[in-house]
Amino acid sequence: MNELDPIYHLYLAAVLFSAGVFVVMSKRNVVFVLVGIELILNGANLLIATFSRGNLNGQIFAIFSIVLTVCEVAVALAILLNIYKKYTTSNLDEVRELRNE
Amino acid sequence: MIQVVQYFFFILILIGVGLILWTKNVIHAVYSLALVLVSLAGIYVLLNAELLAIVQILLYAGGVVILLVFGVMMTSRMKGRTLATKSKNSLVALILSVAIFTSLSFVFSEVSFSERIELHQPNQVEDIGISFLTDHIVAFELIAFILLVALVGAAYLAKISSNE
């Protein structure tokens, strides 16, 4: 079985993580920021899966993390709908206050 | 042969990440994210994590990407305007992400996978299912409860916004 050295998977996870950080910090659209968060979480999941080859516990915790990500995206989408209704924009810089007094 | 398939998925992931970084169009970024997620599922299969690959395709490529597309559809004014989004603080973000990548690579260069791990597990899914209901029963029930609360809460928040 001539599989690739798993060290490359670690570097791939590092690429995913840092690309996610770049997207979260530089883009101004809410959906873009969510895409960046997905990239970061996938980098973490790839690390878990790589370090736990041949061990089922790592897979179980990666599945838990995926389920938590789904929860996060669902709640974020609901909040995004409320923000868009109030401000009619999905640009994060124009959302400046929590509520109108 | 396995190496060729692995390089293929690696290249697909790098193309997807590059498209996300390069594009200004939100919907293109979401579809590139779908490419990245499906290719990651392939890498999970090659890492002998089959159930994780299936969950990745079902929940990420089938659930999260659809939710993000809905988010784009409901929050972008399609007619007359492009979906272009602006970038800001690009230099600071670039410096920070390069610093993170460098430090992570520095840590990973110390890792060595010297010992051979026995990868062949024929009835993985059955073992994971038993493990969910025995060893990890508390975490399993908690995650189910959190999922229920989050979905009901999301539906309630969306209902508030559509009623007013």
PDB file of N, CA and C in Angstrom, chain B residues 4-44:
ATOM      1  N   VAL B   4      -1.726   8.869  -7.012  1.00  0.00           N
ATOM      2  CA  VAL B   4      -2.258   9.691  -8.104  1.00  0.00           C
ATOM      3  C   VAL B   4      -3.618  10.253  -7.717  1.00  0.00           C
ATOM      4  N   VAL B   5      -4.470   9.383  -7.123  1.00  0.00           N
ATOM      5  CA  VAL B   5      -5.807   9.848  -6.724  1.00  0.00           C
ATOM      6  C   VAL B   5      -5.686  10.933  -5.658  1.00  0.00           C
ATOM      7  N   GLN B   6      -4.736  10.726  -4.728  1.00  0.00           N
ATOM      8  CA  GLN B   6      -4.569  11.734  -3.678  1.00  0.00           C
ATOM      9  C   GLN B   6      -4.114  13.072  -4.247  1.00  0.00           C
ATOM     10  N   TYR B   7      -3.161  13.020  -5.188  1.00  0.00           N
ATOM     11  CA  TYR B   7      -2.727  14.282  -5.803  1.00  0.00           C
ATOM     12  C   TYR B   7      -3.869  14.950  -6.546  1.00  0.00           C
ATOM     13  N   PHE B   8      -4.718  14.123  -7.188  1.00  0.00           N
ATOM     14  CA  PHE B   8      -5.873  14.677  -7.902  1.00  0.00           C
ATOM     15  C   PHE B   8      -6.776  15.454  -6.947  1.00  0.00           C
ATOM     16  N   PHE B   9      -7.086  14.853  -5.779  1.00  0.00           N
ATOM     17  CA  PHE B   9      -7.956  15.560  -4.827  1.00  0.00           C
ATOM     18  C   PHE B   9      -7.253  16.786  -4.248  1.00  0.00           C
ATOM     19  N   PHE B  10      -5.940  16.667  -4.003  1.00  0.00           N
ATOM     20  CA  PHE B  10      -5.190  17.826  -3.503  1.00  0.00           C
ATOM     21  C   PHE B  10      -5.304  18.996  -4.473  1.00  0.00           C
ATOM     22  N   ILE B  11      -5.109  18.685  -5.779  1.00  0.00           N
ATOM     23  CA  ILE B  11      -5.141  19.763  -6.774  1.00  0.00           C
ATOM     24  C   ILE B  11      -6.536  20.365  -6.849  1.00  0.00           C
ATOM     25  N   LEU B  12      -7.580  19.500  -6.762  1.00  0.00           N
ATOM     26  CA  LEU B  12      -8.945  20.031  -6.784  1.00  0.00           C
ATOM     27  C   LEU B  12      -9.173  20.976  -5.604  1.00  0.00           C
ATOM     28  N   ILE B  13      -8.690  20.590  -4.409  1.00  0.00           N
ATOM     29  CA  ILE B  13      -8.893  21.433  -3.234  1.00  0.00           C
ATOM     30  C   ILE B  13      -8.150  22.752  -3.393  1.00  0.00           C
ATOM     31  N   LEU B  14      -6.921  22.670  -3.901  1.00  0.00           N
ATOM     32  CA  LEU B  14      -6.158  23.919  -4.044  1.00  0.00           C
ATOM     33  C   LEU B  14      -6.814  24.840  -5.069  1.00  0.00           C
ATOM     34  N   ILE B  15      -7.365  24.240  -6.162  1.00  0.00           N
ATOM     35  CA  ILE B  15      -8.074  25.073  -7.143  1.00  0.00           C
ATOM     36  C   ILE B  15      -9.284  25.745  -6.498  1.00  0.00           C
ATOM     37  N   GLY B  16     -10.039  24.973  -5.702  1.00  0.00           N
ATOM     38  CA  GLY B  16     -11.220  25.546  -5.053  1.00  0.00           C
ATOM     39  C   GLY B  16     -10.863  26.671  -4.097  1.00  0.00           C
ATOM     40  N   VAL B  17      -9.817  26.453  -3.287  1.00  0.00           N
ATOM     41  CA  VAL B  17      -9.408  27.500  -2.347  1.00  0.00           C
ATOM     42  C   VAL B  17      -8.927  28.739  -3.104  1.00  0.00           C
ATOM     43  N   GLY B  18      -8.183  28.512  -4.189  1.00  0.00           N
ATOM     44  CA  GLY B  18      -7.718  29.650  -4.979  1.00  0.00           C
ATOM     45  C   GLY B  18      -8.867  30.436  -5.577  1.00  0.00           C
ATOM     46  N   LEU B  19      -9.908  29.718  -6.049  1.00  0.00           N
ATOM     47  CA  LEU B  19     -11.067  30.420  -6.600  1.00  0.00           C
ATOM     48  C   LEU B  19     -11.769  31.237  -5.522  1.00  0.00           C
ATOM     49  N   ILE B  20     -11.879  30.673  -4.319  1.00  0.00           N
ATOM     50  CA  ILE B  20     -12.538  31.425  -3.240  1.00  0.00           C
ATOM     51  C   ILE B  20     -11.747  32.695  -2.945  1.00  0.00           C
ATOM     52  N   LEU B  21     -10.408  32.579  -2.936  1.00  0.00           N
ATOM     53  CA  LEU B  21      -9.606  33.757  -2.636  1.00  0.00           C
ATOM     54  C   LEU B  21      -9.669  34.775  -3.762  1.00  0.00           C
ATOM     55  N   TRP B  22      -9.809  34.300  -5.008  1.00  0.00           N
ATOM     56  CA  TRP B  22      -9.657  35.201  -6.141  1.00  0.00           C
ATOM     57  C   TRP B  22     -10.971  35.882  -6.503  1.00  0.00           C
ATOM     58  N   THR B  23     -12.087  35.165  -6.379  1.00  0.00           N
ATOM     59  CA  THR B  23     -13.330  35.681  -6.937  1.00  0.00           C
ATOM     60  C   THR B  23     -13.901  36.803  -6.071  1.00  0.00           C
ATOM     61  N   LYS B  24     -14.680  37.659  -6.720  1.00  0.00           N
ATOM     62  CA  LYS B  24     -15.414  38.691  -5.994  1.00  0.00           C
ATOM     63  C   LYS B  24     -16.896  38.363  -5.938  1.00  0.00           C
ATOM     64  N   ASN B  25     -17.291  37.315  -6.615  1.00  0.00           N
ATOM     65  CA  ASN B  25     -18.705  36.979  -6.717  1.00  0.00           C
ATOM     66  C   ASN B  25     -19.059  35.977  -5.620  1.00  0.00           C
ATOM     67  N   VAL B  26     -20.096  36.304  -4.844  1.00  0.00           N
ATOM     68  CA  VAL B  26     -20.416  35.480  -3.688  1.00  0.00           C
ATOM     69  C   VAL B  26     -20.845  34.081  -4.111  1.00  0.00           C
ATOM     70  N   ILE B  27     -21.651  34.008  -5.165  1.00  0.00           N
ATOM     71  CA  ILE B  27     -22.195  32.704  -5.548  1.00  0.00           C
ATOM     72  C   ILE B  27     -21.090  31.811  -6.101  1.00  0.00           C
ATOM     73  N   HIS B  28     -20.106  32.414  -6.785  1.00  0.00           N
ATOM     74  CA  HIS B  28     -18.958  31.612  -7.241  1.00  0.00           C
ATOM     75  C   HIS B  28     -18.187  31.070  -6.048  1.00  0.00           C
ATOM     76  N   ALA B  29     -18.049  31.885  -5.001  1.00  0.00           N
ATOM     77  CA  ALA B  29     -17.327  31.423  -3.813  1.00  0.00           C
ATOM     78  C   ALA B  29     -18.044  30.242  -3.180  1.00  0.00           C
ATOM     79  N   VAL B  30     -19.385  30.282  -3.148  1.00  0.00           N
ATOM     80  CA  VAL B  30     -20.132  29.181  -2.529  1.00  0.00           C
ATOM     81  C   VAL B  30     -19.951  27.902  -3.339  1.00  0.00           C
ATOM     82  N   TYR B  31     -19.976  28.018  -4.673  1.00  0.00           N
ATOM     83  CA  TYR B  31     -19.794  26.803  -5.483  1.00  0.00           C
ATOM     84  C   TYR B  31     -18.369  26.277  -5.382  1.00  0.00           C
ATOM     85  N   SER B  32     -17.378  27.184  -5.276  1.00  0.00           N
ATOM     86  CA  SER B  32     -16.007  26.708  -5.078  1.00  0.00           C
ATOM     87  C   SER B  32     -15.878  26.002  -3.741  1.00  0.00           C
ATOM     88  N   LEU B  33     -16.616  26.515  -2.720  1.00  0.00           N
ATOM     89  CA  LEU B  33     -16.613  25.839  -1.426  1.00  0.00           C
ATOM     90  C   LEU B  33     -17.184  24.432  -1.563  1.00  0.00           C
ATOM     91  N   ALA B  34     -18.217  24.272  -2.401  1.00  0.00           N
ATOM     92  CA  ALA B  34     -18.768  22.927  -2.618  1.00  0.00           C
ATOM     93  C   ALA B  34     -17.718  22.010  -3.229  1.00  0.00           C
ATOM     94  N   LEU B  35     -16.933  22.539  -4.175  1.00  0.00           N
ATOM     95  CA  LEU B  35     -15.850  21.737  -4.773  1.00  0.00           C
ATOM     96  C   LEU B  35     -14.852  21.296  -3.708  1.00  0.00           C
ATOM     97  N   VAL B  36     -14.454  22.244  -2.847  1.00  0.00           N
ATOM     98  CA  VAL B  36     -13.499  21.916  -1.784  1.00  0.00           C
ATOM     99  C   VAL B  36     -14.064  20.838  -0.872  1.00  0.00           C
ATOM    100  N   LEU B  37     -15.336  20.958  -0.502  1.00  0.00           N
ATOM    101  CA  LEU B  37     -15.914  20.018   0.461  1.00  0.00           C
ATOM    102  C   LEU B  37     -16.016  18.617  -0.119  1.00  0.00           C
ATOM    103  N   VAL B  38     -16.435  18.496  -1.388  1.00  0.00           N
ATOM    104  CA  VAL B  38     -16.558  17.161  -1.990  1.00  0.00           C
ATOM    105  C   VAL B  38     -15.179  16.529  -2.149  1.00  0.00           C
ATOM    106  N   SER B  39     -14.168  17.328  -2.534  1.00  0.00           N
ATOM    107  CA  SER B  39     -12.824  16.764  -2.670  1.00  0.00           C
ATOM    108  C   SER B  39     -12.275  16.338  -1.316  1.00  0.00           C
ATOM    109  N   LEU B  40     -12.610  17.095  -0.261  1.00  0.00           N
ATOM    110  CA  LEU B  40     -12.187  16.676   1.078  1.00  0.00           C
ATOM    111  C   LEU B  40     -12.804  15.337   1.458  1.00  0.00           C
ATOM    112  N   ALA B  41     -14.050  15.101   1.007  1.00  0.00           N
ATOM    113  CA  ALA B  41     -14.664  13.802   1.281  1.00  0.00           C
ATOM    114  C   ALA B  41     -13.858  12.696   0.623  1.00  0.00           C
ATOM    115  N   GLY B  42     -13.358  12.939  -0.597  1.00  0.00           N
ATOM    116  CA  GLY B  42     -12.499  11.955  -1.238  1.00  0.00           C
ATOM    117  C   GLY B  42     -11.250  11.686  -0.437  1.00  0.00           C
ATOM    118  N   ILE B  43     -10.652  12.750   0.108  1.00  0.00           N
ATOM    119  CA  ILE B  43      -9.442  12.554   0.915  1.00  0.00           C
ATOM    120  C   ILE B  43      -9.760  11.774   2.183  1.00  0.00           C
ATOM    121  N   TYR B  44     -10.951  12.000   2.769  1.00  0.00           N
ATOM    122  CA  TYR B  44     -11.332  11.226   3.954  1.00  0.00           C
ATOM    123  C   TYR B  44     -11.452   9.750   3.623  1.00  0.00           C
TER     124      TYR B  44
END
